[in-house]
Short mmCIF file of C-alpha atoms in Angstrom, two decimals:
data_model
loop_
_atom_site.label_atom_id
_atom_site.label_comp_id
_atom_site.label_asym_id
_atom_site.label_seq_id
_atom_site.Cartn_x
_atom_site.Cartn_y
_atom_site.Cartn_z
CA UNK A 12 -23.50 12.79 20.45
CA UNK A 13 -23.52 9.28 22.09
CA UNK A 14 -22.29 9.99 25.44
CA UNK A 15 -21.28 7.07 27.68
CA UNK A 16 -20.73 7.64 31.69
CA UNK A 17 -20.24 4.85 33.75
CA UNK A 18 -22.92 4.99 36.91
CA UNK A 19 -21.39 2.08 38.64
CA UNK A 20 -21.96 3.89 42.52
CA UNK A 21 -25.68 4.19 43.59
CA UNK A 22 -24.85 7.47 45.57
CA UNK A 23 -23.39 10.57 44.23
CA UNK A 24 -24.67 10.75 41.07
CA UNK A 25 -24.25 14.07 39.78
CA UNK A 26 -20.45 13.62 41.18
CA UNK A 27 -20.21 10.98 38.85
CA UNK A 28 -21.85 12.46 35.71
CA UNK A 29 -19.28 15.51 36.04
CA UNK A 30 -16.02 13.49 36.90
CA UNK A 31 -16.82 11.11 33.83
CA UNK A 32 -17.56 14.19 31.37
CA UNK A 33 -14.69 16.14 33.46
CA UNK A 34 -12.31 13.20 32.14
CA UNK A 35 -13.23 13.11 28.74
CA UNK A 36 -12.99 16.98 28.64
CA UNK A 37 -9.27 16.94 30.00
CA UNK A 38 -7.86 14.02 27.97
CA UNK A 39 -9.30 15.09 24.72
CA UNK A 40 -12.13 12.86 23.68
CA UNK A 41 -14.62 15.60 23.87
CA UNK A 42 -12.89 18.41 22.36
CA UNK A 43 -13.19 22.20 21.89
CA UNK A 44 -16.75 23.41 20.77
CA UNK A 45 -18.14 20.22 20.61
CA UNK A 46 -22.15 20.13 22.08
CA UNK A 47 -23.07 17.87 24.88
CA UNK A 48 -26.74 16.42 25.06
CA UNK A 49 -29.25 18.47 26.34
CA UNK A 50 -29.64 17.64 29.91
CA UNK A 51 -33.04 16.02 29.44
CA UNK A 52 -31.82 13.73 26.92
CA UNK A 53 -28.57 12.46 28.82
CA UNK A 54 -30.43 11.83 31.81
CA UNK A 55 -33.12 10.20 29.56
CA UNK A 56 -30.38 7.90 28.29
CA UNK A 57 -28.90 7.23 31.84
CA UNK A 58 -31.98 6.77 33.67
CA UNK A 59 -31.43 9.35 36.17
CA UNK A 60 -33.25 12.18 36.72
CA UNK A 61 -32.73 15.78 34.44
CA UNK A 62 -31.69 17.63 37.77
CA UNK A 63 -29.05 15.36 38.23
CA UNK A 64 -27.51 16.47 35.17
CA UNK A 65 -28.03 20.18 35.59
CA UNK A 66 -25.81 19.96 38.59
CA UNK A 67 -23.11 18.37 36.76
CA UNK A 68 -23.49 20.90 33.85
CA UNK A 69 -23.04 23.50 36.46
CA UNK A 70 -20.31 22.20 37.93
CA UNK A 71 -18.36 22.07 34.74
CA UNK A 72 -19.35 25.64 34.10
CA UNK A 73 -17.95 27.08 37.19
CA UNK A 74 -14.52 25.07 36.39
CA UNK A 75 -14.94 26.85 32.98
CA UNK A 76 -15.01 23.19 30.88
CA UNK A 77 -18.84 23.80 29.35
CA UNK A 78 -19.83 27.29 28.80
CA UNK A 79 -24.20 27.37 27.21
CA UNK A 80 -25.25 29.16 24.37
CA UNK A 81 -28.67 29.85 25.19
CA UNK A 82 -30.99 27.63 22.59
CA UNK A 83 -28.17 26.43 20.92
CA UNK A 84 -27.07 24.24 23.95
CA UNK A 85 -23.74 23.71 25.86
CA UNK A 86 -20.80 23.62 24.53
CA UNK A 87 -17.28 22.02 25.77
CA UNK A 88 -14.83 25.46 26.19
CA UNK A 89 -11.37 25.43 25.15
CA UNK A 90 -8.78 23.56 27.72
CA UNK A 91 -5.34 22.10 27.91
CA UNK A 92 -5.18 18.50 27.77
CA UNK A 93 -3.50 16.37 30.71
CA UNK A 94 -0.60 15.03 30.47
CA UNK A 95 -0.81 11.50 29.09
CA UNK A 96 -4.65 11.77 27.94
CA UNK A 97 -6.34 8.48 28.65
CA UNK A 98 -3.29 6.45 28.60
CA UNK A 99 -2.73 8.00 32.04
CA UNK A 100 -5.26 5.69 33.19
CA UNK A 101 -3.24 2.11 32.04
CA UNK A 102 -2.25 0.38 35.28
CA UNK A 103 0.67 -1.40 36.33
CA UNK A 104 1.02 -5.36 36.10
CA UNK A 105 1.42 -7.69 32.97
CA UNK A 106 0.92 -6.30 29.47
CA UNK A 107 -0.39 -8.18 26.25
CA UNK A 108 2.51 -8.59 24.41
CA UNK A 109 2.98 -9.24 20.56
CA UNK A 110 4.50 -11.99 19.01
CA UNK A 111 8.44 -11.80 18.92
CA UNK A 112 8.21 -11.49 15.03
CA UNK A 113 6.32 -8.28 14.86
CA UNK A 114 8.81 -6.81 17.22
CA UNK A 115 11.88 -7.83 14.64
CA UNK A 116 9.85 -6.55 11.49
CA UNK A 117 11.03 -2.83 10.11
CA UNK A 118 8.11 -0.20 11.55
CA UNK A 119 5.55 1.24 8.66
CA UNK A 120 7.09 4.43 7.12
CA UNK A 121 5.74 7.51 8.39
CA UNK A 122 3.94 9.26 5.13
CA UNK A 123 6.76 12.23 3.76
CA UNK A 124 5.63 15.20 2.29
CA UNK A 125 6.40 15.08 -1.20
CA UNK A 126 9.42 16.68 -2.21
CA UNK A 127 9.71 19.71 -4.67
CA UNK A 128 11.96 16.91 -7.09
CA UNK A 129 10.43 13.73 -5.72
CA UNK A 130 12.26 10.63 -7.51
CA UNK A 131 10.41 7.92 -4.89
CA UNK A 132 9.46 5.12 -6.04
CA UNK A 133 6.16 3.57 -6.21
CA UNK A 134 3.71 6.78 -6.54
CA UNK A 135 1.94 7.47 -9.66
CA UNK A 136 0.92 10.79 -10.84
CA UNK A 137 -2.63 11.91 -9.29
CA UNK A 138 -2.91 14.44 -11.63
CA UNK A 139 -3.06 12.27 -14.48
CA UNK A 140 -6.15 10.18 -12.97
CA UNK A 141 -9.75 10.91 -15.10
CA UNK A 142 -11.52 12.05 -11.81
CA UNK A 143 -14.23 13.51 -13.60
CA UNK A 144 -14.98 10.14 -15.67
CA UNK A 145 -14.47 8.14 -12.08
CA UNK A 146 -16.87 10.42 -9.80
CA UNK A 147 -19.73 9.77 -12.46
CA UNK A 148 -19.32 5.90 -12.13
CA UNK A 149 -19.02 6.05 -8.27
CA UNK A 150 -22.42 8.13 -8.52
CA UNK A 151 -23.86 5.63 -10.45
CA UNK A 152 -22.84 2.67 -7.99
CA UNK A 153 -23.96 4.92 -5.07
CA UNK A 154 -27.80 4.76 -6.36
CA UNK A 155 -30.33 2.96 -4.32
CA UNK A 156 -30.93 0.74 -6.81
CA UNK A 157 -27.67 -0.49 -7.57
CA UNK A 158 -26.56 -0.84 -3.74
CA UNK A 159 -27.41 -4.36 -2.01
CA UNK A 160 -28.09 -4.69 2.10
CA UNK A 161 -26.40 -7.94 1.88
CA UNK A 162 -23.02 -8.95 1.93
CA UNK A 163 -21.43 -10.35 -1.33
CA UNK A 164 -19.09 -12.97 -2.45
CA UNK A 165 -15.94 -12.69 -1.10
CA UNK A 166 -14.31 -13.05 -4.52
CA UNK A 167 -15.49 -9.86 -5.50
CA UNK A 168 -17.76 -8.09 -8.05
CA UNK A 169 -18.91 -10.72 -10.69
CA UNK A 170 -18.41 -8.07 -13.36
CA UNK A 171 -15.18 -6.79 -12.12
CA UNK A 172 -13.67 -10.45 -12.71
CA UNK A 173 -14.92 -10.79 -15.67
CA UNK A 174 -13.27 -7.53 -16.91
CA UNK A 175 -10.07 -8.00 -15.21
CA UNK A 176 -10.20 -11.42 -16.84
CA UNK A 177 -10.67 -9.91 -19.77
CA UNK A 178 -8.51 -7.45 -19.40
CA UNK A 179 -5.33 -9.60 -18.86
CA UNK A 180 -6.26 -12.03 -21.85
CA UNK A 181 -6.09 -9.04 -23.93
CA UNK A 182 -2.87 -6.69 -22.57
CA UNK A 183 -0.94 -9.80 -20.98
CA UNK A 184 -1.89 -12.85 -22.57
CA UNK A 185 -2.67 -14.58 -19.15
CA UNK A 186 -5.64 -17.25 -20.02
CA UNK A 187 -8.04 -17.07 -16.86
CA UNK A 188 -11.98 -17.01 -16.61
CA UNK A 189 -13.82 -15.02 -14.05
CA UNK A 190 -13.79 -18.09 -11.53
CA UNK A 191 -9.86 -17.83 -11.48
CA UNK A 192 -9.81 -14.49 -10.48
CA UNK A 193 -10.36 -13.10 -7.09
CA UNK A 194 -10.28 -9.25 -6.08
CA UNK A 195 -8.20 -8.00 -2.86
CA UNK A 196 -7.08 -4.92 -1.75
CA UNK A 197 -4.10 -4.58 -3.89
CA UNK A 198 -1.41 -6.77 -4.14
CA UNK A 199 -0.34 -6.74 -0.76
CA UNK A 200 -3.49 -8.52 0.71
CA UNK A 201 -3.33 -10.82 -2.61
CA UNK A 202 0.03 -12.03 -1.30
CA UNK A 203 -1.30 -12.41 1.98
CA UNK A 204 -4.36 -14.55 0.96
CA UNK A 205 -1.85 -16.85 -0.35
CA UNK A 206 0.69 -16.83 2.55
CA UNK A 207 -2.33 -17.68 4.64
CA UNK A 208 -3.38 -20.71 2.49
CA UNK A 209 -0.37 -21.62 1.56
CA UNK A 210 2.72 -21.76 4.23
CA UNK A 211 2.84 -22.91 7.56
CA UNK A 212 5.03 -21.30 10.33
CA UNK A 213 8.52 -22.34 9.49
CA UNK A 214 8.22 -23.05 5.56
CA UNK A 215 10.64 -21.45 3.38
CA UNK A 216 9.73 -18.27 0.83
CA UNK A 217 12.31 -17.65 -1.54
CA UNK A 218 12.42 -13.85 -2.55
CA UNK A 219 14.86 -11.86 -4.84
CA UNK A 220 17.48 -9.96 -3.88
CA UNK A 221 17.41 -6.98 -3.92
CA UNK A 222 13.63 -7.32 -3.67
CA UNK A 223 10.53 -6.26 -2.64
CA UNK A 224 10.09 -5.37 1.14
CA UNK A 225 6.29 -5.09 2.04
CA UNK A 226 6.18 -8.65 0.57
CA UNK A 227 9.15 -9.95 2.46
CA UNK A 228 7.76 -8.57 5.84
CA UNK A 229 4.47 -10.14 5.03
CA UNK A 230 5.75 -13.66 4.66
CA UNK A 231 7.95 -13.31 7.88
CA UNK A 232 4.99 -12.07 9.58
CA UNK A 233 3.25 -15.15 8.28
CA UNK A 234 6.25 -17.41 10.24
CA UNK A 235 7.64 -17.90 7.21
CA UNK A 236 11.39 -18.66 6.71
CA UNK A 237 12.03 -15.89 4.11
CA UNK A 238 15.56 -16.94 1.79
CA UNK A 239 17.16 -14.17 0.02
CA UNK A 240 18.13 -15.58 -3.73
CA UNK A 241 19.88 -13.49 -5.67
CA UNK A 242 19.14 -11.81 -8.88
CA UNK A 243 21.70 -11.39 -12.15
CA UNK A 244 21.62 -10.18 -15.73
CA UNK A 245 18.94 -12.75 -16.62
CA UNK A 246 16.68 -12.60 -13.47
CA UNK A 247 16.42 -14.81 -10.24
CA UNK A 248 19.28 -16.93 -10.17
CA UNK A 249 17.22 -20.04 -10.24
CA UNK A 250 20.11 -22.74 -9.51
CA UNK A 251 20.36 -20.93 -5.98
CA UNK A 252 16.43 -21.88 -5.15
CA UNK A 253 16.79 -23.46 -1.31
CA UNK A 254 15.54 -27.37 -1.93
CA UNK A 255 13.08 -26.66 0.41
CA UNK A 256 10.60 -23.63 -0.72
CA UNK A 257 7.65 -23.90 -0.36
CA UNK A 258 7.02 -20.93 -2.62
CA UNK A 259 8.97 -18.68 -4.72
CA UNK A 260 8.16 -14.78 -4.81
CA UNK A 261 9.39 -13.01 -7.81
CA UNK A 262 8.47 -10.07 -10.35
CA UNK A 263 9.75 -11.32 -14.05
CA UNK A 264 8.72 -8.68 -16.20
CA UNK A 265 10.36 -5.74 -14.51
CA UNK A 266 12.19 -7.15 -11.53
CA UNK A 267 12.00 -5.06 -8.72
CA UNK A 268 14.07 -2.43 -7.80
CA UNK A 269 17.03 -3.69 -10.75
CA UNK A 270 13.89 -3.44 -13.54
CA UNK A 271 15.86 -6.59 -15.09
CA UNK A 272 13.49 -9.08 -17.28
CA UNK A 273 13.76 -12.56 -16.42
CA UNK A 274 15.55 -14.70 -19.72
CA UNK A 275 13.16 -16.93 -20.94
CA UNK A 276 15.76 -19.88 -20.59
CA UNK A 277 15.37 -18.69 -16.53
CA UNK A 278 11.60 -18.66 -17.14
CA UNK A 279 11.24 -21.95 -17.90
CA UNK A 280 13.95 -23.30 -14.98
CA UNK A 281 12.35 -21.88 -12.70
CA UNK A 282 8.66 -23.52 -13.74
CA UNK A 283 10.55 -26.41 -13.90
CA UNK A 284 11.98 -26.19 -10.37
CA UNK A 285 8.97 -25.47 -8.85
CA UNK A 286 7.20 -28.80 -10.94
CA UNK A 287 10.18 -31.02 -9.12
CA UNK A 288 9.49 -29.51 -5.89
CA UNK A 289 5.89 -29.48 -5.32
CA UNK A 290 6.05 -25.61 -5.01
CA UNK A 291 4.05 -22.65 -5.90
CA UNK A 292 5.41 -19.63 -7.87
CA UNK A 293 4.04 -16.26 -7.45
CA UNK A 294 4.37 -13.83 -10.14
CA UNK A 295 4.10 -9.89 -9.49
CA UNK A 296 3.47 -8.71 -12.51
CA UNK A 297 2.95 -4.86 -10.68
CA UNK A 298 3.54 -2.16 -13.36
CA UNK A 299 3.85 -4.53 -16.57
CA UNK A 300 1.09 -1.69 -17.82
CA UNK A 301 3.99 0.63 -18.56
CA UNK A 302 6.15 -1.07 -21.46
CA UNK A 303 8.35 1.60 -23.84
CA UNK A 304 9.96 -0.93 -25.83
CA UNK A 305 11.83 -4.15 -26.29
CA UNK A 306 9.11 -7.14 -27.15
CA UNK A 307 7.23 -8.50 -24.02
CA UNK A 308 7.90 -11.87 -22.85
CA UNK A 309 4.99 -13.77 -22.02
CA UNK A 310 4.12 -14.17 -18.35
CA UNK A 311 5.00 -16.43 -16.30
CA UNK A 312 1.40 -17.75 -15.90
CA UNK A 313 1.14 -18.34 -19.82
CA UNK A 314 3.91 -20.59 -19.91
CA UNK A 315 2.62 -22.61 -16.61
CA UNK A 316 1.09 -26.22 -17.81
CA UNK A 317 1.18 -27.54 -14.08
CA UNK A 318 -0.75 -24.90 -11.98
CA UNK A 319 1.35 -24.13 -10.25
CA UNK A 320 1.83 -19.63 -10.89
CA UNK A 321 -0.45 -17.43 -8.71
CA UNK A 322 -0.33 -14.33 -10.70
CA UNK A 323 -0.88 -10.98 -8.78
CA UNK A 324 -1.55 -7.38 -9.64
CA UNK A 325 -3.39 -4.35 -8.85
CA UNK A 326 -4.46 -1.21 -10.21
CA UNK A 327 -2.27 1.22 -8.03
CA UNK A 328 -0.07 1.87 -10.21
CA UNK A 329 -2.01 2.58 -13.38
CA UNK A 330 -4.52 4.47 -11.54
CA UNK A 331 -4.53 5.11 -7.92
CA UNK A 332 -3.34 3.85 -4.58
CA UNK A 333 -6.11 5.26 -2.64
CA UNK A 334 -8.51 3.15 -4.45
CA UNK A 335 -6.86 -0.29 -3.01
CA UNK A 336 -8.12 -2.85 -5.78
CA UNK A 337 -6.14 -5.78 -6.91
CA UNK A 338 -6.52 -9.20 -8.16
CA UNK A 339 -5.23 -12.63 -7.74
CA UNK A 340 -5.33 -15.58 -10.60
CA UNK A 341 -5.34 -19.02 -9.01
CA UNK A 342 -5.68 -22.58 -10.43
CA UNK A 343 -8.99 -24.31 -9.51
CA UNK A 344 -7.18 -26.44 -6.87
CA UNK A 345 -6.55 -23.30 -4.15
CA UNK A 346 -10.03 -21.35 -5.37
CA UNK A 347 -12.01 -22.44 -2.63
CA UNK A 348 -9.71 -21.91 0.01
CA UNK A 349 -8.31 -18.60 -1.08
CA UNK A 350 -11.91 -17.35 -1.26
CA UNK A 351 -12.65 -18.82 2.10
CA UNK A 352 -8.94 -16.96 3.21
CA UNK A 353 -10.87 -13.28 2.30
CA UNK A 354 -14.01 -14.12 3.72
CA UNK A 355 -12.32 -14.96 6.78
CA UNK A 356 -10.06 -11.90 6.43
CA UNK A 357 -12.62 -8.67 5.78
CA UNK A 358 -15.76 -10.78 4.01
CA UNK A 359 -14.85 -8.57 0.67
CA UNK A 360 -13.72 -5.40 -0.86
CA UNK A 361 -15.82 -2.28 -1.29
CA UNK A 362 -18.63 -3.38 -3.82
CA UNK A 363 -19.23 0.55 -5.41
CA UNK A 364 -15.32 0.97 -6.08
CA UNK A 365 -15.31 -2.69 -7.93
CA UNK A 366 -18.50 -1.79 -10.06
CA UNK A 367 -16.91 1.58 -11.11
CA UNK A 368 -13.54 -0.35 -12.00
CA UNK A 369 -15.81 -3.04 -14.12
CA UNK A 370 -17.49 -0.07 -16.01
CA UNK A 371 -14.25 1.70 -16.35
CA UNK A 372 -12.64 -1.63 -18.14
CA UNK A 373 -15.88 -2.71 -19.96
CA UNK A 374 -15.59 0.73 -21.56
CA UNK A 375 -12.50 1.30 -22.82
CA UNK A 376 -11.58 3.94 -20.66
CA UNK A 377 -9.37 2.00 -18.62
CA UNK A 378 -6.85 0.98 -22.35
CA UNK A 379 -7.51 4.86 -23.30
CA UNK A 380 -6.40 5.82 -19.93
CA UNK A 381 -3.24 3.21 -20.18
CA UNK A 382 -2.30 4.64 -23.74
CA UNK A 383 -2.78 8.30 -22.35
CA UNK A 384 -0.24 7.72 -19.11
CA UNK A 385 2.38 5.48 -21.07
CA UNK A 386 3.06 7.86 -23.29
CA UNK A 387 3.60 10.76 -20.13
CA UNK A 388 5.64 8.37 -18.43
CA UNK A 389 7.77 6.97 -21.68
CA UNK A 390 8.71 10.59 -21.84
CA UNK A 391 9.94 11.03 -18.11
CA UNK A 392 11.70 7.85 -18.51
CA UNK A 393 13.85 8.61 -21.50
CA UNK A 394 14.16 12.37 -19.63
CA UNK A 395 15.50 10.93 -16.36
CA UNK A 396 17.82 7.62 -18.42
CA UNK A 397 19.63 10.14 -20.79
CA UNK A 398 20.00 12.98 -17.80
CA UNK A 399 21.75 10.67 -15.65
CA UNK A 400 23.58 9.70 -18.58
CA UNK A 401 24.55 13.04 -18.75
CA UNK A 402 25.26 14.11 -15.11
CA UNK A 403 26.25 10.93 -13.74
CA UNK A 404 28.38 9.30 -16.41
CA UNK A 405 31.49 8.70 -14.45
CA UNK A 406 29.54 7.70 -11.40
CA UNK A 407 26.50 5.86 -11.72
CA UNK A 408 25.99 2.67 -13.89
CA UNK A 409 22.27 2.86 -15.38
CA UNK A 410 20.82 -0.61 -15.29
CA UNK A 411 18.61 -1.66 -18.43
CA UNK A 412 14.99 -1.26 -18.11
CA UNK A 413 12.52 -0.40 -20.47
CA UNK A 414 9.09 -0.35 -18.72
CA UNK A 415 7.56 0.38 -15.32
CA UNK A 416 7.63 3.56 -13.25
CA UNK A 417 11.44 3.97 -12.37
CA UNK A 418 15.19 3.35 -13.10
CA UNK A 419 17.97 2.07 -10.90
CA UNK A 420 21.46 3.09 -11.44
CA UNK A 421 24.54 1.93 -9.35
CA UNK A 422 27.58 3.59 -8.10
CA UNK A 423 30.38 2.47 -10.39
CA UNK A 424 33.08 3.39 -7.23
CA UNK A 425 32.24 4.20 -3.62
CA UNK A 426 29.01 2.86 -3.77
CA UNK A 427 28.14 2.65 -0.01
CA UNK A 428 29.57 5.82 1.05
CA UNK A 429 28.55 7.71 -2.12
CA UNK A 430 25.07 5.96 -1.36
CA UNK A 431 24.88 7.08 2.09
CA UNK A 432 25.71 10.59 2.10
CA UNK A 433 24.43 11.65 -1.11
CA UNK A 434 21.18 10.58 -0.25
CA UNK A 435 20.99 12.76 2.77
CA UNK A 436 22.44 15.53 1.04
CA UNK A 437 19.65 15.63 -1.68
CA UNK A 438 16.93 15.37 0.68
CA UNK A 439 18.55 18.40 2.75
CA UNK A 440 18.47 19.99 -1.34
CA UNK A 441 14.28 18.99 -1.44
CA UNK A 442 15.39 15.82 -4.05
CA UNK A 443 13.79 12.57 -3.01
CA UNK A 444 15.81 9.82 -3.99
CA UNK A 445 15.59 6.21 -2.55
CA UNK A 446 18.78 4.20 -1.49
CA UNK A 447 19.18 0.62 -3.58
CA UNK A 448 20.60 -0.82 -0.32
CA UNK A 449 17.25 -1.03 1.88
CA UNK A 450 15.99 -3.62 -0.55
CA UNK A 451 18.44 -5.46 0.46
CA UNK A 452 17.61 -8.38 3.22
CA UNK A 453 21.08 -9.29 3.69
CA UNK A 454 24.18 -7.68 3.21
CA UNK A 455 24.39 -4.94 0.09
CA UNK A 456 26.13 -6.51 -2.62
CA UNK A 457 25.49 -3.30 -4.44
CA UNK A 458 25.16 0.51 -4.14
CA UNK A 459 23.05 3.03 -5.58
CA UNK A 460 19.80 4.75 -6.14
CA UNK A 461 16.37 3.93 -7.32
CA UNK A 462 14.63 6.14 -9.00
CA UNK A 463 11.03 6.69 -9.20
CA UNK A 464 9.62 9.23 -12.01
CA UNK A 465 5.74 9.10 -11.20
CA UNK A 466 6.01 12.09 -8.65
CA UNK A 467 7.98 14.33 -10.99
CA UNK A 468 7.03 16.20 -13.84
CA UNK A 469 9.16 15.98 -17.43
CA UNK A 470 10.03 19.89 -16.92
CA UNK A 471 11.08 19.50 -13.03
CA UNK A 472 13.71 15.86 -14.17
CA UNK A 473 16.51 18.88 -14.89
CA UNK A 474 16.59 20.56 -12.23
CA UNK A 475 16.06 17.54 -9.45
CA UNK A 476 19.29 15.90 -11.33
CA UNK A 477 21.15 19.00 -11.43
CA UNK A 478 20.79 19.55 -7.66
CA UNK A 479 22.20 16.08 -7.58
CA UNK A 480 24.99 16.71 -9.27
CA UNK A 481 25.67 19.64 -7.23
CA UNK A 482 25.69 17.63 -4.24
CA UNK A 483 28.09 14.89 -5.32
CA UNK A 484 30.98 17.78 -6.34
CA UNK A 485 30.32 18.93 -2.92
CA UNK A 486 31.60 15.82 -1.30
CA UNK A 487 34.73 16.23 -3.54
#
């Protein structure tokens, strides 16, 4: 252990090596059964004498703080912490204070345990993930030989964006070489390399509503003026674009939460729009893996002849969160800068994790993998569409959506007080179920749930909608 006491007094010395260990011991930072140093080697590293530290080590003895062990060296002993810990020490006077915007943003959810019937939205299934296949290409990034000292381009793994490149020609039709393609962690900093490039404090974002909050917060975060558009049977209602965006956020293929599919006829507006207006569109294209049917519309970055679609996605949904890898297509005109934007931001993202993914792609394993969990999940999804069909028919409207990871379905008839209460009831009955309202910036204009089927097994769909059921004939 590294152990750090301030000697700032000439006198006193062992006083001061056993009030600054004393502290440490108290507030918690040197916990139960962890060693100290030897007393020859803290005194060697604070350039006092070894006596000097005996007497401190015996004066935490007698208070019962350090009990020795003989050869094996002292040990702190088991205490009660003070009250406050090392904030204690924080004095009075002016504090640094945020920004006023971080104090209006929403505060990160606090991680739930999941839920016996967990219909959340936005988890995959772990289980499903070829760990096996993935430890043997981390091992194989984690040799000597394949590991660099040196820091690497900022744009990521030259392999890795050349598969992902690849990888989107071939499952999404989006036309991009390795030099468009950048690698982030996940989506969310993708969006945020762009907000940084991109918008100044005060320039408008127009986002769908309902829509997608951790984007939303980002761009008001950014100083952003965030505009709420809303979204109909055909998509983002493009004739309600503020004249003023500088950027348009939306996700076309499976708008989130509805899971509507942009029209092509909106498609096209809205690349029009954003030709007239000098503006940027970014396109989410965030679980477009998972399609079950209908014919897939090409993206919004295939139709683009202006440059004007950042396309973003990541790999969190098709394999895991944890591994935080995601990518961002640009046109030639905002490569530099964006790459400058991650350099800037964390230099780049781990360099074994992006080799694995490369290898994983390059291989096949990443479409066998895709073919594997669509299938799993096209099976939950019909399970969960025709039980709430079944349940819920003179309650809930299901909304049309034939791809991603969940459903929404809205209350046909007391939609904010059927929302409200039901909710709470089936997390009191262990069902996790996600309110449409929150993705709401302004005022709901509609009522209902969204429902995730990545945390729940086929067998357990039942059962979670039963207890559902249960709970809405209890409020009758």
């Amino acid at each position: 252990m590294d152990l750090h006491v301030d000697l700032t007094e000439r006198r006193d010395l062992a006083g001061q090596v056993y009030r600054g260990l004393r502290a440490r011991v108290l507030d918690g930072r040197l916990r139960d059964g962890e060693q100290v140093p030897p007393s020859r080697e803290l005194a060697r590293r604070l350039g006092i004498s070894r006596n000097t530290v005996s007497v401190a080590y015996e004066w935490l003895m007698a208070e019962g703080l350090l009990v020795s062990r003989g050869r094996a060296g002292s040990f702190i002993q088991n205490t009660p912490r003070e009250r406050g810990g090392a904030r204690a020490r924080a004095t009075p006077g002016v504090k640094p204070r945020p920004r006023a915007v971080w104090s209006e943003l929403p505060a990160p959810p606090v991680p739930v345990p999941q839920t016996p019937y967990d219909f959340r939205v936005g988890y995959p299934d772990a289980s499903l993930f070829p760990f096996d296949a993935w430890r043997r290409l981390m091992a194989r990034q984690w040799r000597a030989s394949a590991v660099s000292p040196a820091y690497a381009d900022p744009a990521g793994h030259p392999e890795l964006r050349e598969a992902v490149a690849r990888h989107l020609g071939v499952s999404r039709g989006v036309s991009a070489e390795a030099s468009d393609v950048l690698i982030t962690h996940g989506a969310q900093q993708a969006l945020d390399l762009v907000g940084r490039v991109l918008l100044a404090p005060g320039d408008g974002v127009a986002m769908e509503e309902p829509g997608y909050p951790p984007a939303r917060a980002l761009f008001q975060s950014l100083g952003a003026k965030v505009v709420p558009v809303p979204v109909d049977a055909e998509g983002l209602d493009v004739s309600r674009l503020p004249d003023d965006a500088r950027a348009v956020y939306v996700t076309p293929s499976h708008q989130f939460p509805l899971g509507i599919v942009m029209s092509p006829a909106r498609r096209k507006a809205l690349l029009d729009w954003a030709r007239r207006r000098d503006a940027v569109v970014i396109e989410d294209d965030y679980d477009s893996e998972f399609r079950f049917g209908g014919r897939p519309l090409e993206t919004l970055h295939g139709l683009d002849r202006s440059g004007r679609v950042l396309y973003v996605g990541s790999f969190s949904k098709v394999l895991l969160p944890a591994l935080r890898l995601g990518f961002l297509v640009a046109p030639p005109s905002l490569q530099r800068e964006l790459r400058l934007a991650k350099q800037v931001t964390d230099w780049h993202s781990q360099l074994p994790a992006q080799g694995a993914l490369a290898r994983f792609i390059d291989t096949g394993a990443l479409a066998r993998h895709v073919r594997k969990t669509r299938r799993e999940y096209e099976q939950r999804h019909t399970r969960l569409s025709e039980g709430l069909a079944r349940h819920f028919a003179d309650t809930l409207e299901l909304l049309p959506s034939v791809a991603g990871l969940h459903l929404c379905a809205t209350f046909t008839r007391g939609g904010a007080r059927l929302e409200k209460e039901l909710t709470q009831k089936a997390h009191a009955a262990g069902v996790g179920v996600e309110s449409l309202s929150r993705y709401f910036m302004g005022a709901p204009t509609r009522h209902g749930w969204v429902l995730g089927y990545g945390g729940v097994t086929v067998e357990r769909i039942d059962e979670g909608l039963r207890r559902l059921r249960s709970r809405l004939h209890e409020g009758r």
